[in-house]
Amino acid sequence: MNGVNQGESLLIIDVYALVYRAFFALPPLTTSSGRPVNAAYGFQRMLQRVLREENPTHVVACFDAGIPEERLVAVPAYKAQRPEMPDELRPQFDTVRRILDTYGIPVVEVEGEEADDCIATIVTLAEQRNLRCTVLSGDLDLLQLASPHCTVVVTKRGISDLVRYDEAAVRERFGLAPAQLPDFRGLKGDPSDNLPGVPGIGEKTAAKLIAQFGSLDNLLAHLDEVSPPRIADVLRNHADLARACRDVSRAKRTLPIQADWDAWRYRPPSPERLAALYQELEFKSLLATIATPAFAAAGDGEPVEPATEVFTPGTYRMADAADTALEVLRQAAAQEELALVPVPPITSWRTQTPLGLALAWRPGEAAIIPAALVEAHSGVGEALRLVGGPAGPAWLVFDAKNTAGWLNRHGVLAGRIAFDAMLAAGLLDPARGEPTLAQALDKTPGAQAPLPAPDAARHLFDGQRPDSGWGAAADAILRAAPVRLATIRELGLERVLLEIEQPLGPVLAQMEGVGFRLDLAELDRIRDELARDIEETTREIYRLAGEEFNLNSPKALGGILFDKLGLPASGRKTKTGYATGAEILAPLAHEHPIAAALLRYRELSKLKSTYVDALPALIDPATGRLHTTFHQLGAATGRLSSSDPNLQNIPVRSAAGRAIRRAFLPAGEGHLLLAADYSQIELRIVAHLSGDERFIEAFRRGDDIHAFTAREVFAVAPGEPVPSELRRRAKAVNFGILYGQGEAGLAAATGMTRAQAREFIAAYFARFPNIKAYVETSLAQARERGYVTTLFGRRRYLPDIRSRVHPVRAAAERMAVNAPAQGTAADLIKLAMVAAARAFATAGIGAQLVLQVHDELIADVAPQAAEIASRAVREAMTGVADLAVPLVVDEKLGPTWADAEPVA
C-alpha cells in the first residue's frame, strides 16, 4: 500500500448495535398515533452527529441477517441467552431503514451472516483501496478492526458519549493489539454473547497471557511455561473451548460483497426530504434544524427554498502561456465580480502551495493560471496584482482567509470580498464547522459541479488539457453566490457575513503570518522548573497514598482513592474502574490533600508536554517564529478557535501558565506586545439586551458590578463595605445567569446549600426583573423558532430545545440563555479586529494584530508606534457598537506576553 487516500473516507454503520443502544438509552417516545420512535430518534441523532464530525465521502450501513451456522456448531449456546426483542423496538427497524433511505445510505446485508462480518469485509475492501474508514458501533467486538486505515467509534453511555479507538487507544485500554482481541475473548469469554471462555480466567489474566505469549495458539503450545500451574491445568482442560470462543469472535473478512464505490458515495439529503421525514416521525426538535442551510426559515417562519438548476459545465482552459495568462488577467481585472479559487483549494496557506489559480467571471467560462507562471513571469505577476487592487473586481471565493494568505505571497492584496462560499455555508449551518467546497455549494446552482479529487490537480500541469475540472470550482462559486446571498439576506445574516466574517478573513491571514518569536532559553528554564515540580508533586502523592503506583492509570488511581483511602466515589465502579477525571477530583480536594496534589500533577504535566516540550518543535524554520492557525467557524457561537498550536488555551490563572507566556516575544526585534481586553463584556451585553436600568446605570457609573449586585440583593446599607463572601456569591450568580445555571450549579460554585441558592436566585430576579425577562424571552424564542440570535443577527440553532430527555433539553436551554451574549461578544471582537487592522494600515505605523484570545486582542507594535497603536485599538474596540452601556477596554504593554504592564 502507498498510504491512506487522504481525499476519501468511508463511514460504516453497525445498525443493530446502535438501534439497541438508543432504545435502552432513551425513554419511551411515540408519535401522536402511538408509533414508537425512541430508538429511531436516537439512531437519527447519532447518525447526524457522526456524519457532521466525520464528514465522510462514502457511507454504508450493515444489518444482521442471521447467525452463521459454523458459529452455532462451534458454540451451540452462542447468543442463545439474548431476550426476545421488545415489541416497542421491533417495528422501529423499518423506521430506521426509512431514515437510511432518506439519507441515501445504501444497506449491505448477507443472508445468514452477522453485521460484524459484513463490516469487517468492507473494511478490508476499503484497505485495499487505501481508503480511510470509520466504523460506528455500540459493540466493542469490532475493536479488532482498528488499524492505520480504520478507526472504531463506539457508544459509551447513552447516545451522546462516543469513544474513538485507533490502534493506540486499543493498546492503552487492553494492553493488546487489535488483532489479539479475539484471542483475548477466547480466554475470558463474553457474557453478552453467551461465550463462556475458560473457567476461572478473567480479563486481567487473559490480557496478561495473550500479551506474554502473543496469541492463543502460542499460549496453548507452551503451557509448560505458564505460571501458576493451576492456570496451565485449566487451559489444558479447556483448550478446545478457548479455540472455539476465539474462532466465533473473529470477524470474517471474505464475505461475497462487491464494493460499489459510486453507489456508496455520500450525498447529503435535501432539506425537503429531511423535512418530510421529520414531519412523518414528529421529530419536532429536528424539524427546527431544517431552518439551515437551504430550507431556511425567514423572519415570518416560512420556508425559503433556493433556486436550483442543473449545473452544465462550460469551457475551462489552461492559461499556461504568458500571453494567454495576460489576456485572461486583463479581462478579469475589468470585471465587477470575479470568482477566485486556488487549485486545489487549500486548508492552510502557510503550509500548502497550490499549483494554480482558477478564475471565472461569467457562467460557463473559466481559466486556470499555473502558479509557476506567476512566479516566473513578472508581467503575469503584475497583472495578477491588479486583480487585487483598489480598482479591481470584487472577489467571490471559498475561504477568504486562505485564498488571501496565499495570494499575498505573490504580492496580491485581497480585494473586496463580496462572497465567501465557506463562510456563508457556515453561518447557515453553524454546527457543521468548516465545510468543504462541495458542502458549501450544496443546494445551490453550483452543487453538481464536477469537482475533481484534490490530488487530481497535479494532472492539470503535466500536459493534459481537461475541458472541465478545477475551472468548474470557480464557475460553481460564481453561480452559487447570488442564491446563497439571497438566503443570507432572507435570514437576516447579511451584516454578519458582509461586515464581520468576510472582512475578517484577510485579517486572520495576516495574523497567521506574523506569529511570535519564542524565548527558547526561557522555555528551557521553565522546563527544568516544571520537571522539579512534577517530581516533588509525585513524591507527595506517593507519600499521601502510602505506596507508589502509576499516576497516569485511572484504574490504579481509582483503587488508591476509593478502595484504599476510602474517599467518596461519585460514580459506581465499573469493570474498568472508577472515574477519576477533574470533575471528580476537584470536589475531593476539600476531602483529602491527595486530590489537590493530583490536580496539580496533571496541570504541571499538561503544561510541560503540551506547551513547553511541544512549542519549540512547531517553530517554522522559514521564519524562525511560531504561527497558529485560526478557524473562523471554530465554534457555533461565532467565537474563533486556534490550532497547531492552540494559543487561546494557555492557562493564565496558574503561575506556571503565566510563566509560559513570558516566553512569547514580539515577531519584530525590539517590538512590544500590546494586549487589549474587553472588561466584563458579556455582562455588559446582558445589561444592554435586557434593558435592566439598575445594571445599565451601574455600568455607566463605573461600579464594581459584582459588589453592586451583592449590595442590591443582600441589602447592604449605603456606605457600608460589601463583604468579600457576598461579592463572591454575587459574581457566581452574575456569571451563572450567563450560562443558564440553576440552583444546583450555583450551589456547587459557591458552597451554598441548594435551598440557599434557590433563595439567592429568587432574590436576584426580584431585584432585577428585566434580567429574568431576558432569560425567559431567550428560552421562549428558542422553543418557538428553534434558534436564538445575537445582536447582529448571527443564529445559534438548538435542535434539542424540545427534547423529552431532561439533561439534553437542559443543556440546550443553557445555550439558549448564553448564546445571545457570548455570540454578540464574538461579533464585537471580530468587528474590532477588522477596525483595528484597518486603522493600523491607514496610519502606516509599525503595528500588526497577532492573536485574539476570546475577549482580548494582542498586537505586535514598534516602540515608537505604541501610543498611536494603543489609541487605535481602544477606539476600534469601544466604537464597534452603540450599546446602552459603555464598552471598556483594559490595555497592557510590555516586552513579552506575560510582562505587559497597564497602559496609563
PDB file of C-alpha atoms in Angstrom, residues 215-388:
ATOM      1  CA  SER A 215      -1.511 -15.471  20.595  1.00  0.00           C
ATOM      2  CA  LEU A 216      -3.830 -18.139  21.925  1.00  0.00           C
ATOM      3  CA  ASP A 217      -2.231 -20.803  19.744  1.00  0.00           C
ATOM      4  CA  ASN A 218       1.254 -19.964  21.018  1.00  0.00           C
ATOM      5  CA  LEU A 219      -0.022 -19.933  24.576  1.00  0.00           C
ATOM      6  CA  LEU A 220      -1.579 -23.384  24.231  1.00  0.00           C
ATOM      7  CA  ALA A 221       1.638 -24.661  22.629  1.00  0.00           C
ATOM      8  CA  HIS A 222       3.710 -23.562  25.656  1.00  0.00           C
ATOM      9  CA  LEU A 223       1.546 -24.461  28.627  1.00  0.00           C
ATOM     10  CA  ASP A 224       4.589 -25.764  30.454  1.00  0.00           C
ATOM     11  CA  GLU A 225       5.803 -22.147  30.678  1.00  0.00           C
ATOM     12  CA  VAL A 226       2.545 -20.879  32.217  1.00  0.00           C
ATOM     13  CA  SER A 227       2.595 -19.974  35.881  1.00  0.00           C
ATOM     14  CA  PRO A 228       0.996 -20.803  38.229  1.00  0.00           C
ATOM     15  CA  PRO A 229       0.443 -24.471  37.291  1.00  0.00           C
ATOM     16  CA  ARG A 230      -3.233 -24.174  38.188  1.00  0.00           C
ATOM     17  CA  ILE A 231      -3.785 -21.829  35.226  1.00  0.00           C
ATOM     18  CA  ALA A 232      -1.872 -24.191  32.943  1.00  0.00           C
ATOM     19  CA  ASP A 233      -4.089 -27.101  34.014  1.00  0.00           C
ATOM     20  CA  VAL A 234      -7.277 -25.086  33.399  1.00  0.00           C
ATOM     21  CA  LEU A 235      -6.057 -24.098  29.941  1.00  0.00           C
ATOM     22  CA  ARG A 236      -5.064 -27.666  29.128  1.00  0.00           C
ATOM     23  CA  ASN A 237      -8.523 -28.945  30.094  1.00  0.00           C
ATOM     24  CA  HIS A 238     -10.415 -26.220  28.180  1.00  0.00           C
ATOM     25  CA  ALA A 239      -8.156 -25.605  25.185  1.00  0.00           C
ATOM     26  CA  ASP A 240     -10.814 -26.589  22.662  1.00  0.00           C
ATOM     27  CA  LEU A 241     -13.375 -24.289  24.272  1.00  0.00           C
ATOM     28  CA  ALA A 242     -10.893 -21.394  24.188  1.00  0.00           C
ATOM     29  CA  ARG A 243     -10.226 -22.002  20.484  1.00  0.00           C
ATOM     30  CA  ALA A 244     -13.950 -22.225  19.753  1.00  0.00           C
ATOM     31  CA  CYS A 245     -14.702 -18.949  21.561  1.00  0.00           C
ATOM     32  CA  ARG A 246     -11.784 -17.342  19.729  1.00  0.00           C
ATOM     33  CA  ASP A 247     -12.971 -18.567  16.336  1.00  0.00           C
ATOM     34  CA  VAL A 248     -16.511 -17.358  16.996  1.00  0.00           C
ATOM     35  CA  SER A 249     -15.121 -13.942  17.992  1.00  0.00           C
ATOM     36  CA  ARG A 250     -13.144 -13.403  14.783  1.00  0.00           C
ATOM     37  CA  ALA A 251     -14.947 -11.194  12.326  1.00  0.00           C
ATOM     38  CA  LYS A 252     -14.909 -12.695   8.844  1.00  0.00           C
ATOM     39  CA  ARG A 253     -13.347 -10.592   6.113  1.00  0.00           C
ATOM     40  CA  THR A 254     -14.194 -12.575   2.997  1.00  0.00           C
ATOM     41  CA  LEU A 255     -17.975 -12.415   2.585  1.00  0.00           C
ATOM     42  CA  PRO A 256     -19.210 -12.168  -1.030  1.00  0.00           C
ATOM     43  CA  ILE A 257     -19.652  -8.388  -1.007  1.00  0.00           C
ATOM     44  CA  GLN A 258     -18.820  -6.322  -4.068  1.00  0.00           C
ATOM     45  CA  ALA A 259     -17.772  -2.759  -3.315  1.00  0.00           C
ATOM     46  CA  ASP A 260     -19.843  -0.241  -5.258  1.00  0.00           C
ATOM     47  CA  TRP A 261     -17.960   2.960  -4.544  1.00  0.00           C
ATOM     48  CA  ASP A 262     -20.189   5.084  -6.747  1.00  0.00           C
ATOM     49  CA  ALA A 263     -23.339   3.837  -5.013  1.00  0.00           C
ATOM     50  CA  TRP A 264     -21.692   4.235  -1.598  1.00  0.00           C
ATOM     51  CA  ARG A 265     -20.661   7.849  -2.236  1.00  0.00           C
ATOM     52  CA  TYR A 266     -22.468  10.050   0.246  1.00  0.00           C
ATOM     53  CA  ARG A 267     -24.625  12.891  -0.998  1.00  0.00           C
ATOM     54  CA  PRO A 268     -26.362  14.798   1.830  1.00  0.00           C
ATOM     55  CA  PRO A 269     -30.161  14.596   1.688  1.00  0.00           C
ATOM     56  CA  SER A 270     -32.163  17.562   0.529  1.00  0.00           C
ATOM     57  CA  PRO A 271     -33.855  19.652   3.225  1.00  0.00           C
ATOM     58  CA  GLU A 272     -37.181  18.808   1.625  1.00  0.00           C
ATOM     59  CA  ARG A 273     -36.615  15.064   2.167  1.00  0.00           C
ATOM     60  CA  LEU A 274     -35.436  15.618   5.728  1.00  0.00           C
ATOM     61  CA  ALA A 275     -38.404  17.855   6.482  1.00  0.00           C
ATOM     62  CA  ALA A 276     -40.816  15.208   5.179  1.00  0.00           C
ATOM     63  CA  LEU A 277     -39.114  12.544   7.328  1.00  0.00           C
ATOM     64  CA  TYR A 278     -39.142  14.659  10.490  1.00  0.00           C
ATOM     65  CA  GLN A 279     -42.774  15.622   9.959  1.00  0.00           C
ATOM     66  CA  GLU A 280     -43.731  11.979   9.450  1.00  0.00           C
ATOM     67  CA  LEU A 281     -41.924  10.874  12.617  1.00  0.00           C
ATOM     68  CA  GLU A 282     -42.902  14.030  14.538  1.00  0.00           C
ATOM     69  CA  PHE A 283     -39.267  14.844  15.367  1.00  0.00           C
ATOM     70  CA  LYS A 284     -40.181  18.448  16.102  1.00  0.00           C
ATOM     71  CA  SER A 285     -36.817  19.442  17.572  1.00  0.00           C
ATOM     72  CA  LEU A 286     -35.041  18.092  14.496  1.00  0.00           C
ATOM     73  CA  LEU A 287     -37.559  19.715  12.186  1.00  0.00           C
ATOM     74  CA  ALA A 288     -36.475  23.060  13.617  1.00  0.00           C
ATOM     75  CA  THR A 289     -32.975  22.447  12.261  1.00  0.00           C
ATOM     76  CA  ILE A 290     -34.308  22.447   8.714  1.00  0.00           C
ATOM     77  CA  ALA A 291     -34.007  26.191   9.100  1.00  0.00           C
ATOM     78  CA  THR A 292     -30.447  25.558   7.898  1.00  0.00           C
ATOM     79  CA  PRO A 293     -28.837  25.719   5.494  1.00  0.00           C
ATOM     80  CA  ALA A 294     -31.009  25.882   2.374  1.00  0.00           C
ATOM     81  CA  PHE A 295     -34.527  25.052   3.545  1.00  0.00           C
ATOM     82  CA  ALA A 296     -34.309  28.057   5.838  1.00  0.00           C
ATOM     83  CA  ALA A 297     -36.931  29.885   7.844  1.00  0.00           C
ATOM     84  CA  ALA A 298     -37.321  33.543   7.065  1.00  0.00           C
ATOM     85  CA  GLY A 299     -38.364  36.092   9.640  1.00  0.00           C
ATOM     86  CA  ASP A 300     -42.006  35.035   9.397  1.00  0.00           C
ATOM     87  CA  GLY A 301     -41.151  31.356   9.739  1.00  0.00           C
ATOM     88  CA  GLU A 302     -41.995  30.486   6.136  1.00  0.00           C
ATOM     89  CA  PRO A 303     -39.523  28.186   4.362  1.00  0.00           C
ATOM     90  CA  VAL A 304     -37.265  29.757   1.787  1.00  0.00           C
ATOM     91  CA  GLU A 305     -36.287  27.327  -0.944  1.00  0.00           C
ATOM     92  CA  PRO A 306     -33.267  28.299  -3.011  1.00  0.00           C
ATOM     93  CA  ALA A 307     -33.387  28.404  -6.739  1.00  0.00           C
ATOM     94  CA  THR A 308     -31.963  25.234  -8.210  1.00  0.00           C
ATOM     95  CA  GLU A 309     -30.738  24.393 -11.633  1.00  0.00           C
ATOM     96  CA  VAL A 310     -28.688  21.687 -13.284  1.00  0.00           C
ATOM     97  CA  PHE A 311     -25.007  22.535 -13.490  1.00  0.00           C
ATOM     98  CA  THR A 312     -23.814  22.329 -17.070  1.00  0.00           C
ATOM     99  CA  PRO A 313     -20.005  22.510 -17.266  1.00  0.00           C
ATOM    100  CA  GLY A 314     -18.644  25.203 -19.517  1.00  0.00           C
ATOM    101  CA  THR A 315     -15.359  25.681 -21.326  1.00  0.00           C
ATOM    102  CA  TYR A 316     -12.421  25.799 -18.970  1.00  0.00           C
ATOM    103  CA  ARG A 317      -9.000  26.476 -20.410  1.00  0.00           C
ATOM    104  CA  MET A 318      -5.400  26.365 -19.240  1.00  0.00           C
ATOM    105  CA  ALA A 319      -3.716  29.771 -19.486  1.00  0.00           C
ATOM    106  CA  ASP A 320      -0.194  28.378 -19.218  1.00  0.00           C
ATOM    107  CA  ALA A 321       1.427  30.673 -21.770  1.00  0.00           C
ATOM    108  CA  ALA A 322       2.333  34.227 -20.742  1.00  0.00           C
ATOM    109  CA  ASP A 323       0.321  35.931 -23.481  1.00  0.00           C
ATOM    110  CA  THR A 324      -2.770  33.836 -22.721  1.00  0.00           C
ATOM    111  CA  ALA A 325      -2.464  34.466 -18.985  1.00  0.00           C
ATOM    112  CA  LEU A 326      -2.062  38.214 -19.539  1.00  0.00           C
ATOM    113  CA  GLU A 327      -5.176  38.267 -21.712  1.00  0.00           C
ATOM    114  CA  VAL A 328      -7.141  36.375 -19.048  1.00  0.00           C
ATOM    115  CA  LEU A 329      -5.958  38.660 -16.234  1.00  0.00           C
ATOM    116  CA  ARG A 330      -6.671  41.862 -18.183  1.00  0.00           C
ATOM    117  CA  GLN A 331     -10.182  40.641 -18.850  1.00  0.00           C
ATOM    118  CA  ALA A 332     -10.587  39.546 -15.211  1.00  0.00           C
ATOM    119  CA  ALA A 333      -9.378  42.880 -13.800  1.00  0.00           C
ATOM    120  CA  ALA A 334     -12.041  44.729 -15.788  1.00  0.00           C
ATOM    121  CA  GLN A 335     -14.930  42.769 -14.247  1.00  0.00           C
ATOM    122  CA  GLU A 336     -17.168  43.925 -11.406  1.00  0.00           C
ATOM    123  CA  GLU A 337     -17.002  40.496  -9.752  1.00  0.00           C
ATOM    124  CA  LEU A 338     -14.536  37.649 -10.125  1.00  0.00           C
ATOM    125  CA  ALA A 339     -14.523  34.129  -8.692  1.00  0.00           C
ATOM    126  CA  LEU A 340     -11.065  33.022  -7.483  1.00  0.00           C
ATOM    127  CA  VAL A 341     -10.116  29.526  -6.323  1.00  0.00           C
ATOM    128  CA  PRO A 342      -6.629  28.173  -5.572  1.00  0.00           C
ATOM    129  CA  VAL A 343      -6.082  24.861  -7.386  1.00  0.00           C
ATOM    130  CA  PRO A 344      -6.638  22.668  -5.494  1.00  0.00           C
ATOM    131  CA  PRO A 345      -8.387  24.500  -2.620  1.00  0.00           C
ATOM    132  CA  ILE A 346      -6.162  24.753   0.453  1.00  0.00           C
ATOM    133  CA  THR A 347      -6.794  24.459   4.186  1.00  0.00           C
ATOM    134  CA  SER A 348      -3.602  26.246   5.278  1.00  0.00           C
ATOM    135  CA  TRP A 349      -1.972  28.945   3.147  1.00  0.00           C
ATOM    136  CA  ARG A 350       1.218  28.742   5.219  1.00  0.00           C
ATOM    137  CA  THR A 351       1.879  25.043   4.703  1.00  0.00           C
ATOM    138  CA  GLN A 352       0.234  24.314   1.351  1.00  0.00           C
ATOM    139  CA  THR A 353       1.268  25.594  -2.068  1.00  0.00           C
ATOM    140  CA  PRO A 354      -1.459  25.407  -4.723  1.00  0.00           C
ATOM    141  CA  LEU A 355      -0.423  24.613  -8.262  1.00  0.00           C
ATOM    142  CA  GLY A 356      -2.514  27.293  -9.845  1.00  0.00           C
ATOM    143  CA  LEU A 357      -5.414  29.720  -9.667  1.00  0.00           C
ATOM    144  CA  ALA A 358      -8.834  29.266 -11.268  1.00  0.00           C
ATOM    145  CA  LEU A 359     -10.740  32.400 -12.283  1.00  0.00           C
ATOM    146  CA  ALA A 360     -14.319  32.775 -13.564  1.00  0.00           C
ATOM    147  CA  TRP A 361     -16.253  35.929 -14.415  1.00  0.00           C
ATOM    148  CA  ARG A 362     -19.263  34.612 -16.303  1.00  0.00           C
ATOM    149  CA  PRO A 363     -21.124  31.282 -16.042  1.00  0.00           C
ATOM    150  CA  GLY A 364     -19.538  28.546 -18.118  1.00  0.00           C
ATOM    151  CA  GLU A 365     -16.245  30.352 -18.652  1.00  0.00           C
ATOM    152  CA  ALA A 366     -13.124  29.958 -16.513  1.00  0.00           C
ATOM    153  CA  ALA A 367      -9.366  29.782 -16.883  1.00  0.00           C
ATOM    154  CA  ILE A 368      -6.573  28.247 -14.803  1.00  0.00           C
ATOM    155  CA  ILE A 369      -3.231  30.029 -14.467  1.00  0.00           C
ATOM    156  CA  PRO A 370      -0.305  27.922 -13.187  1.00  0.00           C
ATOM    157  CA  ALA A 371       1.375  29.323 -10.049  1.00  0.00           C
ATOM    158  CA  ALA A 372       4.768  28.635 -11.624  1.00  0.00           C
ATOM    159  CA  LEU A 373       3.933  31.044 -14.451  1.00  0.00           C
ATOM    160  CA  VAL A 374       3.063  33.785 -11.953  1.00  0.00           C
ATOM    161  CA  GLU A 375       6.400  33.275 -10.206  1.00  0.00           C
ATOM    162  CA  ALA A 376       8.447  33.057 -13.403  1.00  0.00           C
ATOM    163  CA  HIS A 377       6.934  35.892 -15.430  1.00  0.00           C
ATOM    164  CA  SER A 378       6.973  39.354 -13.845  1.00  0.00           C
ATOM    165  CA  GLY A 379       4.324  40.668 -16.232  1.00  0.00           C
ATOM    166  CA  VAL A 380       1.874  37.934 -15.216  1.00  0.00           C
ATOM    167  CA  GLY A 381       2.575  38.623 -11.540  1.00  0.00           C
ATOM    168  CA  GLU A 382       1.972  42.337 -12.021  1.00  0.00           C
ATOM    169  CA  ALA A 383      -1.275  41.697 -13.911  1.00  0.00           C
ATOM    170  CA  LEU A 384      -2.443  39.425 -11.106  1.00  0.00           C
ATOM    171  CA  ARG A 385      -1.709  42.145  -8.550  1.00  0.00           C
ATOM    172  CA  LEU A 386      -4.086  44.453 -10.409  1.00  0.00           C
ATOM    173  CA  VAL A 387      -6.853  41.939  -9.738  1.00  0.00           C
ATOM    174  CA  GLY A 388      -6.492  42.739  -6.037  1.00  0.00           C
TER     175      GLY A 388
END
